[in-house]
mmCIF file of C-alpha atoms in Angstrom:
data_model
loop_
_atom_site.group_PDB
_atom_site.id
_atom_site.type_symbol
_atom_site.label_atom_id
_atom_site.label_comp_id
_atom_site.label_asym_id
_atom_site.label_seq_id
_atom_site.Cartn_x
_atom_site.Cartn_y
_atom_site.Cartn_z
ATOM 1 C CA MET A 12 0.000 0.000 0.000
ATOM 2 C CA GLY A 13 1.322 3.469 -0.880
ATOM 3 C CA ARG A 14 3.116 5.521 1.794
ATOM 4 C CA VAL A 15 1.483 8.824 2.757
ATOM 5 C CA ARG A 16 3.984 11.602 3.451
ATOM 6 C CA PRO A 17 3.535 14.063 6.362
ATOM 7 C CA ALA A 18 2.478 16.981 4.137
ATOM 8 C CA GLU A 19 -0.235 14.815 2.579
ATOM 9 C CA ARG A 20 -1.744 13.393 5.747
ATOM 10 C CA THR A 21 -4.511 15.964 6.261
ATOM 11 C CA VAL A 22 -6.144 15.625 2.866
ATOM 12 C CA ALA A 23 -5.473 11.866 2.715
ATOM 13 C CA ALA A 24 -7.131 11.386 6.120
ATOM 14 C CA GLY A 25 -10.108 13.482 5.076
ATOM 15 C CA ALA A 26 -10.516 11.434 1.911
ATOM 16 C CA PHE A 27 -10.054 8.160 3.794
ATOM 17 C CA PHE A 28 -12.700 8.875 6.445
ATOM 18 C CA THR A 29 -15.176 10.373 3.971
ATOM 19 C CA LEU A 30 -15.024 7.266 1.817
ATOM 20 C CA PHE A 31 -14.976 4.973 4.848
ATOM 21 C CA GLY A 32 -18.166 6.432 6.321
ATOM 22 C CA PHE A 33 -20.032 6.578 3.041
ATOM 23 C CA THR A 34 -19.245 2.990 2.053
ATOM 24 C CA THR A 35 -20.241 1.776 5.523
ATOM 25 C CA GLY A 36 -23.708 3.228 5.072
ATOM 26 C CA HIS A 37 -23.911 2.167 1.436
ATOM 27 C CA ALA A 38 -23.000 -1.440 2.289
ATOM 28 C CA LEU A 39 -25.886 -1.510 4.765
ATOM 29 C CA LEU A 40 -28.192 -0.095 2.086
ATOM 30 C CA GLU A 41 -27.062 -2.625 -0.529
ATOM 31 C CA THR A 42 -27.745 -5.565 1.759
ATOM 32 C CA ALA A 43 -31.195 -4.246 2.693
ATOM 33 C CA ARG A 44 -31.972 -3.364 -0.925
ATOM 34 C CA ASP A 45 -31.161 -6.809 -2.305
ATOM 35 C CA ALA A 46 -32.874 -8.729 0.502
ATOM 36 C CA LEU A 47 -36.061 -6.638 0.412
ATOM 37 C CA PHE A 48 -36.293 -6.548 -3.379
ATOM 38 C CA LEU A 49 -35.836 -10.278 -3.973
ATOM 39 C CA GLY A 50 -37.994 -11.019 -0.924
ATOM 40 C CA ARG A 51 -40.974 -9.217 -2.461
ATOM 41 C CA LEU A 52 -40.337 -9.250 -6.220
ATOM 42 C CA PRO A 53 -38.870 -11.656 -8.813
ATOM 43 C CA ALA A 54 -35.362 -11.112 -10.185
ATOM 44 C CA SER A 55 -36.865 -10.607 -13.652
ATOM 45 C CA ARG A 56 -37.834 -7.063 -12.535
ATOM 46 C CA LEU A 57 -34.183 -6.092 -11.991
ATOM 47 C CA PRO A 58 -33.484 -4.851 -15.566
ATOM 48 C CA TRP A 59 -36.262 -2.278 -15.205
ATOM 49 C CA VAL A 60 -34.701 -1.034 -11.984
ATOM 50 C CA TYR A 61 -31.246 -0.864 -13.591
ATOM 51 C CA LEU A 62 -32.761 1.222 -16.379
ATOM 52 C CA ALA A 63 -34.525 3.536 -13.920
ATOM 53 C CA ILE A 64 -31.267 4.081 -12.018
ATOM 54 C CA ALA A 65 -29.506 5.014 -15.255
ATOM 55 C CA VAL A 66 -32.147 7.528 -16.328
ATOM 56 C CA ILE A 67 -32.616 9.177 -12.917
ATOM 57 C CA ALA A 68 -28.865 9.347 -12.237
ATOM 58 C CA LEU A 69 -28.311 11.103 -15.558
ATOM 59 C CA LEU A 70 -31.049 13.631 -14.802
ATOM 60 C CA ALA A 71 -29.718 14.188 -11.275
ATOM 61 C CA ALA A 72 -26.173 14.665 -12.556
ATOM 62 C CA GLU A 73 -27.367 17.373 -14.957
ATOM 63 C CA TYR A 74 -28.698 19.512 -12.099
ATOM 64 C CA GLN A 75 -26.170 18.518 -9.447
ATOM 65 C CA GLY A 76 -23.838 21.428 -10.076
ATOM 66 C CA ARG A 77 -26.670 23.970 -10.098
ATOM 67 C CA LEU A 78 -28.091 22.756 -6.799
ATOM 68 C CA LEU A 79 -24.792 23.001 -4.937
ATOM 69 C CA LYS A 80 -23.022 25.870 -6.699
ATOM 70 C CA ARG A 81 -23.069 27.975 -3.509
ATOM 71 C CA TRP A 82 -21.102 25.384 -1.523
ATOM 72 C CA SER A 83 -17.350 24.834 -1.469
ATOM 73 C CA SER A 84 -16.085 21.426 -2.563
ATOM 74 C CA ARG A 85 -15.633 19.938 0.897
ATOM 75 C CA ASN A 86 -18.915 21.436 2.158
ATOM 76 C CA GLU A 87 -20.645 19.989 -0.868
ATOM 77 C CA LEU A 88 -19.704 16.448 0.153
ATOM 78 C CA SER A 89 -21.047 17.112 3.658
ATOM 79 C CA VAL A 90 -24.315 18.398 2.197
ATOM 80 C CA TRP A 91 -24.668 15.230 0.120
ATOM 81 C CA LEU A 92 -24.153 13.061 3.179
ATOM 82 C CA VAL A 93 -26.818 14.960 5.140
ATOM 83 C CA ALA A 94 -29.187 14.692 2.156
ATOM 84 C CA ALA A 95 -28.408 10.967 1.925
ATOM 85 C CA SER A 96 -29.348 10.568 5.573
ATOM 86 C CA LEU A 97 -32.664 12.386 5.183
ATOM 87 C CA VAL A 98 -33.774 10.553 2.025
ATOM 88 C CA THR A 99 -32.708 7.180 3.427
ATOM 89 C CA GLY A 100 -34.611 7.844 6.646
ATOM 90 C CA ALA A 101 -37.732 8.739 4.657
ATOM 91 C CA LEU A 102 -37.423 5.479 2.717
ATOM 92 C CA TRP A 103 -37.179 3.532 5.972
ATOM 93 C CA VAL A 104 -40.544 4.992 6.984
ATOM 94 C CA ALA A 105 -42.012 4.186 3.553
ATOM 95 C CA LEU A 106 -40.864 0.546 3.748
ATOM 96 C CA HIS A 107 -43.385 -0.093 6.510
ATOM 97 C CA SER A 108 -46.067 0.151 3.826
ATOM 98 C CA PRO A 109 -47.019 -3.130 2.082
ATOM 99 C CA LEU A 110 -46.914 -1.346 -1.291
ATOM 100 C CA THR A 111 -44.034 -2.435 -3.530
ATOM 101 C CA TRP A 112 -43.182 1.072 -4.742
ATOM 102 C CA SER A 113 -41.033 1.625 -1.653
ATOM 103 C CA VAL A 114 -38.843 -1.365 -2.567
ATOM 104 C CA TYR A 115 -38.372 -0.025 -6.082
ATOM 105 C CA ALA A 116 -37.563 3.418 -4.660
ATOM 106 C CA LEU A 117 -34.974 1.978 -2.258
ATOM 107 C CA TYR A 118 -33.207 0.081 -5.037
ATOM 108 C CA VAL A 119 -33.134 3.094 -7.340
ATOM 109 C CA TRP A 120 -32.000 5.453 -4.564
ATOM 110 C CA THR A 121 -29.100 3.179 -3.619
ATOM 111 C CA GLY A 122 -27.784 3.238 -7.185
ATOM 112 C CA VAL A 123 -28.351 6.953 -7.765
ATOM 113 C CA LEU A 124 -26.714 7.867 -4.459
ATOM 114 C CA ALA A 125 -23.546 5.992 -5.390
ATOM 115 C CA THR A 126 -23.332 7.939 -8.651
ATOM 116 C CA LEU A 127 -23.851 11.337 -7.046
ATOM 117 C CA VAL A 128 -21.412 10.888 -4.163
ATOM 118 C CA VAL A 129 -18.699 8.501 -5.374
ATOM 119 C CA VAL A 130 -18.195 10.084 -8.792
ATOM 120 C CA ARG A 131 -18.077 13.518 -7.168
ATOM 121 C CA PHE A 132 -15.657 12.307 -4.501
ATOM 122 C CA TRP A 133 -13.120 10.833 -6.931
ATOM 123 C CA THR A 134 -13.365 13.855 -9.224
ATOM 124 C CA LEU A 135 -12.448 16.174 -6.348
ATOM 125 C CA LEU A 136 -9.726 13.858 -5.123
ATOM 126 C CA GLY A 137 -8.159 13.673 -8.570
ATOM 127 C CA MET A 138 -7.783 17.448 -8.504
ATOM 128 C CA LEU A 139 -5.826 17.425 -5.243
ATOM 129 C CA PHE A 140 -2.945 15.117 -6.180
ATOM 130 C CA THR A 141 -0.306 14.912 -8.866
ATOM 131 C CA ALA A 142 0.254 11.689 -10.811
ATOM 132 C CA THR A 143 3.127 10.691 -8.521
ATOM 133 C CA GLN A 144 1.116 11.384 -5.370
ATOM 134 C CA ALA A 145 -1.948 9.548 -6.669
ATOM 135 C CA LYS A 146 0.008 6.345 -7.283
ATOM 136 C CA ARG A 147 1.031 6.344 -3.625
ATOM 137 C CA ILE A 148 -2.104 7.733 -1.963
ATOM 138 C CA TYR A 149 -5.001 6.201 -3.922
ATOM 139 C CA ALA A 150 -4.253 2.753 -2.560
ATOM 140 C CA PHE A 151 -4.437 4.134 0.995
ATOM 141 C CA VAL A 152 -7.704 5.974 0.310
ATOM 142 C CA GLY A 153 -9.101 2.852 -1.366
ATOM 143 C CA VAL A 154 -8.563 0.937 1.875
ATOM 144 C CA GLY A 155 -11.091 3.304 3.475
ATOM 145 C CA SER A 156 -13.673 2.183 0.943
ATOM 146 C CA VAL A 157 -13.006 -1.487 1.559
ATOM 147 C CA LEU A 158 -12.907 -1.137 5.362
ATOM 148 C CA GLY A 159 -16.191 0.746 5.241
ATOM 149 C CA SER A 160 -17.751 -1.992 3.154
ATOM 150 C CA ILE A 161 -16.516 -4.605 5.632
ATOM 151 C CA LEU A 162 -17.896 -2.694 8.608
ATOM 152 C CA GLY A 163 -21.224 -2.156 6.842
ATOM 153 C CA SER A 164 -21.501 -5.821 5.890
ATOM 154 C CA ALA A 165 -20.517 -6.935 9.394
ATOM 155 C CA LEU A 166 -23.167 -4.668 10.920
ATOM 156 C CA ALA A 167 -25.691 -6.000 8.424
ATOM 157 C CA ARG A 168 -24.826 -9.594 9.326
ATOM 158 C CA LEU A 169 -25.174 -8.843 13.027
ATOM 159 C CA LEU A 170 -28.442 -6.963 12.677
ATOM 160 C CA THR A 171 -30.153 -9.409 10.317
ATOM 161 C CA GLY A 172 -29.789 -12.073 12.980
ATOM 162 C CA TRP A 173 -32.061 -10.030 15.265
ATOM 163 C CA PHE A 174 -34.070 -7.626 13.123
ATOM 164 C CA SER A 175 -35.696 -7.415 9.707
ATOM 165 C CA ALA A 176 -33.740 -6.189 6.673
ATOM 166 C CA SER A 177 -35.591 -2.855 6.743
ATOM 167 C CA THR A 178 -33.778 -1.999 9.994
ATOM 168 C CA LEU A 179 -30.544 -1.756 7.988
ATOM 169 C CA VAL A 180 -32.009 1.212 6.117
ATOM 170 C CA LEU A 181 -32.472 3.164 9.350
ATOM 171 C CA VAL A 182 -28.932 2.336 10.496
ATOM 172 C CA ALA A 183 -27.574 3.461 7.116
ATOM 173 C CA ALA A 184 -29.330 6.820 7.515
ATOM 174 C CA ILE A 185 -27.701 7.275 10.926
ATOM 175 C CA VAL A 186 -24.250 6.369 9.547
ATOM 176 C CA PHE A 187 -24.548 8.919 6.720
ATOM 177 C CA LEU A 188 -25.445 11.636 9.209
ATOM 178 C CA LEU A 189 -22.568 10.768 11.547
ATOM 179 C CA ASN A 190 -20.161 10.833 8.590
ATOM 180 C CA ALA A 191 -21.239 14.276 7.347
ATOM 181 C CA PRO A 192 -18.414 16.143 9.208
ATOM 182 C CA ALA A 193 -15.684 13.929 7.681
ATOM 183 C CA PRO A 194 -15.123 16.023 4.507
ATOM 184 C CA ARG A 195 -14.271 18.942 6.780
ATOM 185 C CA LEU A 196 -10.930 17.210 7.359
ATOM 186 C CA LEU A 197 -9.954 17.986 3.773
ATOM 187 C CA ASP A 198 -7.418 20.810 3.561
ATOM 188 C CA HIS A 199 -9.547 23.933 3.027
ATOM 189 C CA ARG A 200 -6.603 25.956 1.694
ATOM 190 C CA ARG A 201 -5.967 23.517 -1.128
ATOM 191 C CA MET A 202 -9.666 22.889 -1.781
ATOM 192 C CA GLY A 203 -10.288 26.630 -2.010
ATOM 193 C CA ARG A 204 -7.837 26.983 -4.903
ATOM 194 C CA LEU A 205 -9.426 24.237 -6.983
ATOM 195 C CA PRO A 206 -11.569 25.054 -10.024
ATOM 196 C CA ARG A 207 -15.274 24.484 -9.559
ATOM 197 C CA VAL A 208 -16.532 21.005 -10.479
ATOM 198 C CA HIS A 209 -19.720 21.126 -12.518
ATOM 199 C CA GLY A 210 -22.301 18.498 -13.364
ATOM 200 C CA ILE A 211 -22.735 17.123 -16.856
ATOM 201 C CA GLY A 212 -24.514 20.358 -17.831
ATOM 202 C CA SER A 213 -27.180 21.199 -20.359
ATOM 203 C CA ALA A 214 -27.631 19.438 -23.688
ATOM 204 C CA ARG A 215 -25.631 22.134 -25.457
ATOM 205 C CA GLN A 216 -22.765 21.946 -22.966
ATOM 206 C CA LEU A 217 -22.880 18.175 -23.080
ATOM 207 C CA THR A 218 -22.534 18.216 -26.871
ATOM 208 C CA LYS A 219 -19.439 20.403 -26.621
ATOM 209 C CA VAL A 220 -17.841 18.116 -24.069
ATOM 210 C CA ALA A 221 -18.750 15.031 -26.121
ATOM 211 C CA LEU A 222 -17.016 16.517 -29.180
ATOM 212 C CA LEU A 223 -14.007 17.347 -27.036
ATOM 213 C CA ILE A 224 -13.839 13.763 -25.768
ATOM 214 C CA TRP A 225 -14.233 12.348 -29.271
ATOM 215 C CA SER A 226 -11.361 14.496 -30.556
ATOM 216 C CA ARG A 227 -8.908 12.938 -28.102
ATOM 217 C CA PRO A 228 -8.103 9.219 -28.523
ATOM 218 C CA TYR A 229 -6.998 8.815 -24.891
ATOM 219 C CA LEU A 230 -10.323 10.138 -23.588
ATOM 220 C CA ARG A 231 -12.208 7.882 -26.015
ATOM 221 C CA ARG A 232 -10.363 4.858 -24.678
ATOM 222 C CA VAL A 233 -11.055 5.791 -21.042
ATOM 223 C CA GLY A 234 -14.742 6.300 -21.830
ATOM 224 C CA SER A 235 -14.914 2.977 -23.671
ATOM 225 C CA LEU A 236 -13.336 1.233 -20.681
ATOM 226 C CA ILE A 237 -15.937 2.665 -18.290
ATOM 227 C CA ILE A 238 -18.872 1.764 -20.547
ATOM 228 C CA ALA A 239 -17.634 -1.765 -21.218
ATOM 229 C CA SER A 240 -16.850 -2.446 -17.553
ATOM 230 C CA THR A 241 -20.251 -1.149 -16.415
ATOM 231 C CA ILE A 242 -22.059 -3.374 -18.935
ATOM 232 C CA THR A 243 -20.095 -6.350 -17.647
ATOM 233 C CA PHE A 244 -20.661 -5.592 -13.960
ATOM 234 C CA THR A 245 -24.399 -5.101 -14.540
ATOM 235 C CA LEU A 246 -24.732 -8.419 -16.346
ATOM 236 C CA VAL A 247 -22.754 -10.175 -13.605
ATOM 237 C CA ASP A 248 -25.047 -8.662 -10.964
ATOM 238 C CA PHE A 249 -28.151 -9.849 -12.797
ATOM 239 C CA VAL A 250 -26.838 -13.394 -13.253
ATOM 240 C CA PHE A 251 -25.848 -13.583 -9.592
ATOM 241 C CA LYS A 252 -29.156 -12.298 -8.214
ATOM 242 C CA THR A 253 -31.184 -14.486 -10.559
ATOM 243 C CA ALA A 254 -29.343 -17.532 -9.216
ATOM 244 C CA VAL A 255 -29.883 -16.358 -5.629
ATOM 245 C CA ASP A 256 -33.593 -15.768 -6.291
ATOM 246 C CA ARG A 257 -33.944 -19.379 -7.448
ATOM 247 C CA SER A 258 -31.920 -20.928 -4.645
ATOM 248 C CA ILE A 259 -32.346 -18.962 -1.381
ATOM 249 C CA PRO A 260 -35.676 -18.797 0.550
ATOM 250 C CA PRO A 261 -37.006 -15.224 1.015
ATOM 251 C CA ASP A 262 -36.717 -15.317 4.816
ATOM 252 C CA GLN A 263 -32.991 -16.122 4.547
ATOM 253 C CA LEU A 264 -32.041 -13.472 1.994
ATOM 254 C CA GLY A 265 -30.955 -10.849 4.547
ATOM 255 C CA GLU A 266 -28.493 -13.130 6.304
ATOM 256 C CA PHE A 267 -27.286 -14.597 2.992
ATOM 257 C CA PHE A 268 -26.471 -11.250 1.393
ATOM 258 C CA ALA A 269 -24.887 -9.885 4.585
ATOM 259 C CA THR A 270 -22.653 -12.957 4.944
ATOM 260 C CA PHE A 271 -21.710 -13.120 1.278
ATOM 261 C CA TYR A 272 -20.948 -9.415 0.978
ATOM 262 C CA LEU A 273 -18.879 -9.544 4.161
ATOM 263 C CA GLY A 274 -16.741 -12.292 2.624
ATOM 264 C CA LEU A 275 -16.365 -10.313 -0.605
ATOM 265 C CA ASN A 276 -15.287 -7.200 1.238
ATOM 266 C CA VAL A 277 -12.697 -9.055 3.310
ATOM 267 C CA LEU A 278 -11.290 -10.455 0.056
ATOM 268 C CA SER A 279 -11.286 -6.955 -1.418
ATOM 269 C CA LEU A 280 -9.372 -5.645 1.606
ATOM 270 C CA LEU A 281 -6.698 -8.324 1.239
ATOM 271 C CA VAL A 282 -6.297 -7.420 -2.428
ATOM 272 C CA GLN A 283 -6.193 -3.686 -1.648
ATOM 273 C CA VAL A 284 -3.612 -3.963 1.119
ATOM 274 C CA ALA A 285 -1.389 -6.690 -0.251
ATOM 275 C CA GLY A 286 -1.818 -6.573 -3.995
ATOM 276 C CA VAL A 287 -2.950 -3.310 -5.586
ATOM 277 C CA SER A 288 0.181 -1.175 -5.244
ATOM 278 C CA TRP A 289 2.431 -4.147 -5.995
ATOM 279 C CA LEU A 290 0.481 -5.140 -9.101
ATOM 280 C CA ILE A 291 0.389 -1.576 -10.423
ATOM 281 C CA ARG A 292 4.138 -1.156 -9.896
ATOM 282 C CA ARG A 293 4.923 -4.587 -11.319
ATOM 283 C CA LEU A 294 2.549 -4.734 -14.279
ATOM 284 C CA GLY A 295 1.653 -1.110 -14.894
ATOM 285 C CA VAL A 296 -1.858 0.314 -14.641
ATOM 286 C CA ASN A 297 -3.104 -1.148 -17.943
ATOM 287 C CA ARG A 298 -2.155 -4.770 -17.282
ATOM 288 C CA ALA A 299 -3.193 -4.621 -13.619
ATOM 289 C CA VAL A 300 -6.692 -3.409 -14.507
ATOM 290 C CA ALA A 301 -6.959 -6.061 -17.232
ATOM 291 C CA ILE A 302 -6.826 -8.806 -14.579
ATOM 292 C CA VAL A 303 -10.443 -8.068 -13.586
ATOM 293 C CA PRO A 304 -12.109 -8.597 -17.002
ATOM 294 C CA ALA A 305 -9.939 -11.637 -17.596
ATOM 295 C CA LEU A 306 -11.233 -13.295 -14.409
ATOM 296 C CA LEU A 307 -14.816 -12.328 -15.258
ATOM 297 C CA VAL A 308 -14.500 -14.016 -18.648
ATOM 298 C CA VAL A 309 -13.369 -17.238 -16.965
ATOM 299 C CA GLY A 310 -16.185 -16.997 -14.418
ATOM 300 C CA SER A 311 -18.754 -16.325 -17.140
ATOM 301 C CA LEU A 312 -17.738 -19.484 -18.955
ATOM 302 C CA GLY A 313 -18.282 -21.412 -15.735
ATOM 303 C CA VAL A 314 -21.781 -19.982 -15.343
ATOM 304 C CA SER A 315 -22.575 -20.685 -18.995
ATOM 305 C CA PHE A 316 -21.631 -24.347 -18.740
ATOM 306 C CA GLY A 317 -22.479 -24.958 -15.064
ATOM 307 C CA GLY A 318 -25.420 -22.656 -14.447
ATOM 308 C CA THR A 319 -25.504 -23.336 -10.688
ATOM 309 C CA LEU A 320 -25.421 -21.021 -7.682
ATOM 310 C CA VAL A 321 -21.832 -22.077 -6.983
ATOM 311 C CA PHE A 322 -20.586 -20.745 -10.318
ATOM 312 C CA ALA A 323 -22.668 -17.585 -9.879
ATOM 313 C CA LEU A 324 -21.054 -17.033 -6.469
ATOM 314 C CA LEU A 325 -17.582 -17.469 -7.970
ATOM 315 C CA LEU A 326 -18.401 -15.007 -10.741
ATOM 316 C CA LYS A 327 -19.731 -12.428 -8.286
ATOM 317 C CA GLY A 328 -16.718 -13.112 -6.070
ATOM 318 C CA ALA A 329 -14.325 -12.087 -8.843
ATOM 319 C CA ASP A 330 -16.446 -8.990 -9.433
ATOM 320 C CA GLY A 331 -16.957 -7.904 -5.818
ATOM 321 C CA GLY A 332 -13.491 -8.867 -4.629
ATOM 322 C CA LEU A 333 -11.621 -6.861 -7.258
ATOM 323 C CA ARG A 334 -13.937 -4.146 -8.592
ATOM 324 C CA HIS A 335 -13.651 -1.758 -5.618
ATOM 325 C CA SER A 336 -9.987 -2.472 -4.965
ATOM 326 C CA LEU A 337 -7.817 -3.221 -8.000
ATOM 327 C CA PHE A 338 -10.165 -2.072 -10.756
ATOM 328 C CA ARG A 339 -11.359 1.143 -9.102
ATOM 329 C CA THR A 340 -7.883 2.246 -8.037
ATOM 330 C CA GLY A 341 -6.455 1.515 -11.479
ATOM 331 C CA ALA A 342 -9.335 3.189 -13.308
ATOM 332 C CA GLU A 343 -8.922 6.382 -11.267
ATOM 333 C CA LEU A 344 -5.209 6.446 -12.072
ATOM 334 C CA PHE A 345 -6.079 6.663 -15.775
ATOM 335 C CA TRP A 346 -7.361 10.193 -15.091
ATOM 336 C CA VAL A 347 -4.239 11.524 -13.424
ATOM 337 C CA PRO A 348 -2.167 12.274 -16.600
ATOM 338 C CA ILE A 349 -4.994 14.456 -17.988
ATOM 339 C CA PRO A 350 -4.487 18.212 -17.352
ATOM 340 C CA LEU A 351 -6.566 19.492 -14.447
ATOM 341 C CA GLU A 352 -8.717 21.980 -16.371
ATOM 342 C CA LEU A 353 -9.590 19.350 -18.984
ATOM 343 C CA ARG A 354 -10.217 16.704 -16.324
ATOM 344 C CA VAL A 355 -12.695 18.952 -14.519
ATOM 345 C CA ARG A 356 -14.729 19.295 -17.718
ATOM 346 C CA VAL A 357 -14.743 15.733 -18.995
ATOM 347 C CA LYS A 358 -14.498 13.422 -15.972
ATOM 348 C CA PRO A 359 -18.027 14.006 -14.588
ATOM 349 C CA VAL A 360 -19.439 13.442 -18.074
ATOM 350 C CA ILE A 361 -17.472 10.285 -18.835
ATOM 351 C CA ASP A 362 -18.028 8.813 -15.369
ATOM 352 C CA THR A 363 -21.744 9.553 -15.254
ATOM 353 C CA LEU A 364 -22.640 8.806 -18.870
ATOM 354 C CA GLY A 365 -20.249 5.868 -19.028
ATOM 355 C CA GLN A 366 -21.533 4.192 -15.886
ATOM 356 C CA ARG A 367 -25.226 4.895 -16.330
ATOM 357 C CA GLY A 368 -25.141 4.600 -20.116
ATOM 358 C CA GLY A 369 -23.449 1.223 -19.772
ATOM 359 C CA GLN A 370 -26.052 0.185 -17.206
ATOM 360 C CA ALA A 371 -28.849 1.223 -19.579
ATOM 361 C CA ILE A 372 -27.284 -0.756 -22.448
ATOM 362 C CA ALA A 373 -26.965 -3.836 -20.237
ATOM 363 C CA SER A 374 -30.557 -3.449 -19.032
ATOM 364 C CA LEU A 375 -31.906 -3.266 -22.578
ATOM 365 C CA ALA A 376 -29.792 -6.267 -23.561
ATOM 366 C CA ILE A 377 -31.269 -8.323 -20.694
ATOM 367 C CA LEU A 378 -34.802 -7.259 -21.572
ATOM 368 C CA ALA A 379 -34.220 -8.163 -25.192
#
């Protein structure tokens, strides 16, 4: 794992704890979301939810910059965490209704929230460090994400043994609220000198940025990577949850997802601590990132020929164990060589459109 130097500790700690707290709450939400959705609805409804997440996240990203233009960058992250707490708490109240709309809303909110906060977080972080610093510090910050996921999954496993899955939603709301002060640890002097990060903008602005991206081969390749990876991860998620829906009784879904996700996150931590920095130094960013799709191809072949829950678990294991550690760290490093002013303009667009556009493509492919 990269070594953080004394002058970098303040901003690195702020980034670490912000990501740690958010992923703790999000892991709780993911467990509750999957257990409640598959407990009430068939897995065949998932493509429609994927599609709804893509559309709503794109609309939200367009207005994100306008809504928070009065806030500084670090205050903006705190505002999002408070908003996440309030919306999540409202959904917990709504889940007490027998109507299925609340389950749909919870699933969509979990996906949209990740887009709004995580994409914004990494965009801001990429503006704070040089390429040399990022190669050392991103691995450390990534550990915060994995540790948060482990804590969230462990809390989910503990709570599902005593309470219903809906209780996890309330706990997630509390965690988001407690984490809201964490971005204040970011160095305000450095954050104050950064250019303002905007959303994806209006249709006219979006067209200009799209032409700018298309004119640069490097940006086209980064965008293609994000779209292709999102399509793959969405398909893997659908295959996994379809197998779970067929094999696990509804009353056991909460404990199953909590236990399985806890195992995935422990694996991800081991990879992040012991393998990410070493692999990137040894193989380079390109080859290190390529390990993830290579393993998913092998896992997909197993599912195609085996078709059992065991192969689906192995496929999801390769996805969950490496996506948020090796793949995410490597993918963020692809942005570092891009000049700051250009990165501020194109990264929110490529991240948002790439992730949610890829999810929409995968959803339509499943429906077809």
